[in-house]
Amino acid sequence: MHDLVELAISEEALEGRAALPMPAGASVSLGFEAAGTVARRGEVVQCDACGEGWRIGIRLASAA
């Protein structure tokens, strides 16, 4: 399990920062701390070193 700090989110994608890298192509399941926010699935499409962590780009699967 990874903790991810959300930097930006839309219906199609999420950009975040994590302490550890995630491989491009990895399937992920995302849970959110905000009440009433539905968990989502997605795919890591980008992972770049950024300062002391990693900037992660995730393409979100269509909401069911």
Tab-separated table of C-alpha atoms in Angstrom:
chain	number	residue	atom	x	y	z
A	1	MET	CA	0.000	0.000	0.000
A	2	HIS	CA	1.235	3.493	-0.868
A	3	ASP	CA	0.185	6.840	0.559
A	4	LEU	CA	-0.372	9.419	-2.154
A	5	VAL	CA	-0.794	13.173	-1.710
A	6	GLU	CA	-3.271	14.423	-4.301
A	7	LEU	CA	-1.945	17.310	-6.411
A	8	ALA	CA	-4.702	17.423	-9.039
A	9	ILE	CA	-7.711	15.302	-9.956
A	10	SER	CA	-10.278	15.184	-12.747
A	11	GLU	CA	-12.821	12.588	-13.912
A	12	GLU	CA	-10.123	10.945	-16.069
A	13	ALA	CA	-6.867	11.330	-14.149
A	14	LEU	CA	-5.138	11.926	-10.850
A	15	GLU	CA	-1.716	13.435	-10.256
A	16	GLY	CA	-0.091	12.867	-6.902
A	17	ARG	CA	3.149	12.672	-4.964
A	18	ALA	CA	4.361	9.514	-3.214
A	19	ALA	CA	7.395	8.539	-1.142
A	20	LEU	CA	7.993	5.386	-3.215
A	21	PRO	CA	7.904	4.836	-6.989
A	22	MET	CA	5.121	2.923	-8.737
A	23	PRO	CA	5.819	1.177	-12.050
A	24	ALA	CA	4.079	2.466	-15.187
A	25	GLY	CA	1.356	0.032	-16.203
A	26	ALA	CA	0.574	-0.985	-12.619
A	27	SER	CA	-3.120	-1.345	-11.774
A	28	VAL	CA	-4.074	0.585	-8.646
A	29	SER	CA	-7.098	0.868	-6.389
A	30	LEU	CA	-7.554	4.291	-4.822
A	31	GLY	CA	-9.396	5.090	-1.606
A	32	PHE	CA	-9.949	8.679	-0.495
A	33	GLU	CA	-10.129	10.188	3.000
A	34	ALA	CA	-12.885	12.693	2.153
A	35	ALA	CA	-16.306	11.528	3.332
A	36	GLY	CA	-18.614	10.432	0.527
A	37	THR	CA	-15.799	10.010	-2.010
A	38	VAL	CA	-16.071	6.764	-3.971
A	39	ALA	CA	-13.016	4.505	-4.350
A	40	ARG	CA	-11.656	4.272	-7.907
A	41	ARG	CA	-9.423	1.987	-9.951
A	42	GLY	CA	-6.771	3.197	-12.351
A	43	GLU	CA	-3.469	2.595	-14.107
A	44	VAL	CA	-0.139	4.275	-13.409
A	45	VAL	CA	0.902	6.048	-16.611
A	46	GLN	CA	3.829	8.116	-15.336
A	47	CYS	CA	6.269	8.040	-12.426
A	48	ASP	CA	9.030	10.655	-12.218
A	49	ALA	CA	11.509	11.493	-9.468
A	50	CYS	CA	10.522	14.795	-7.845
A	51	GLY	CA	12.584	16.222	-5.003
A	52	GLU	CA	12.518	13.674	-2.174
A	53	GLY	CA	9.612	11.694	-3.652
A	54	TRP	CA	7.890	10.653	-6.859
A	55	ARG	CA	5.290	12.416	-9.016
A	56	ILE	CA	2.733	9.819	-10.079
A	57	GLY	CA	0.221	10.110	-12.934
A	58	ILE	CA	-2.776	7.763	-12.831
A	59	ARG	CA	-5.394	7.292	-15.566
A	60	LEU	CA	-8.663	6.587	-13.767
A	61	ALA	CA	-10.988	3.843	-14.968
A	62	SER	CA	-14.520	4.876	-15.893
A	63	ALA	CA	-16.734	5.296	-12.846
A	64	ALA	CA	-19.372	2.562	-12.710
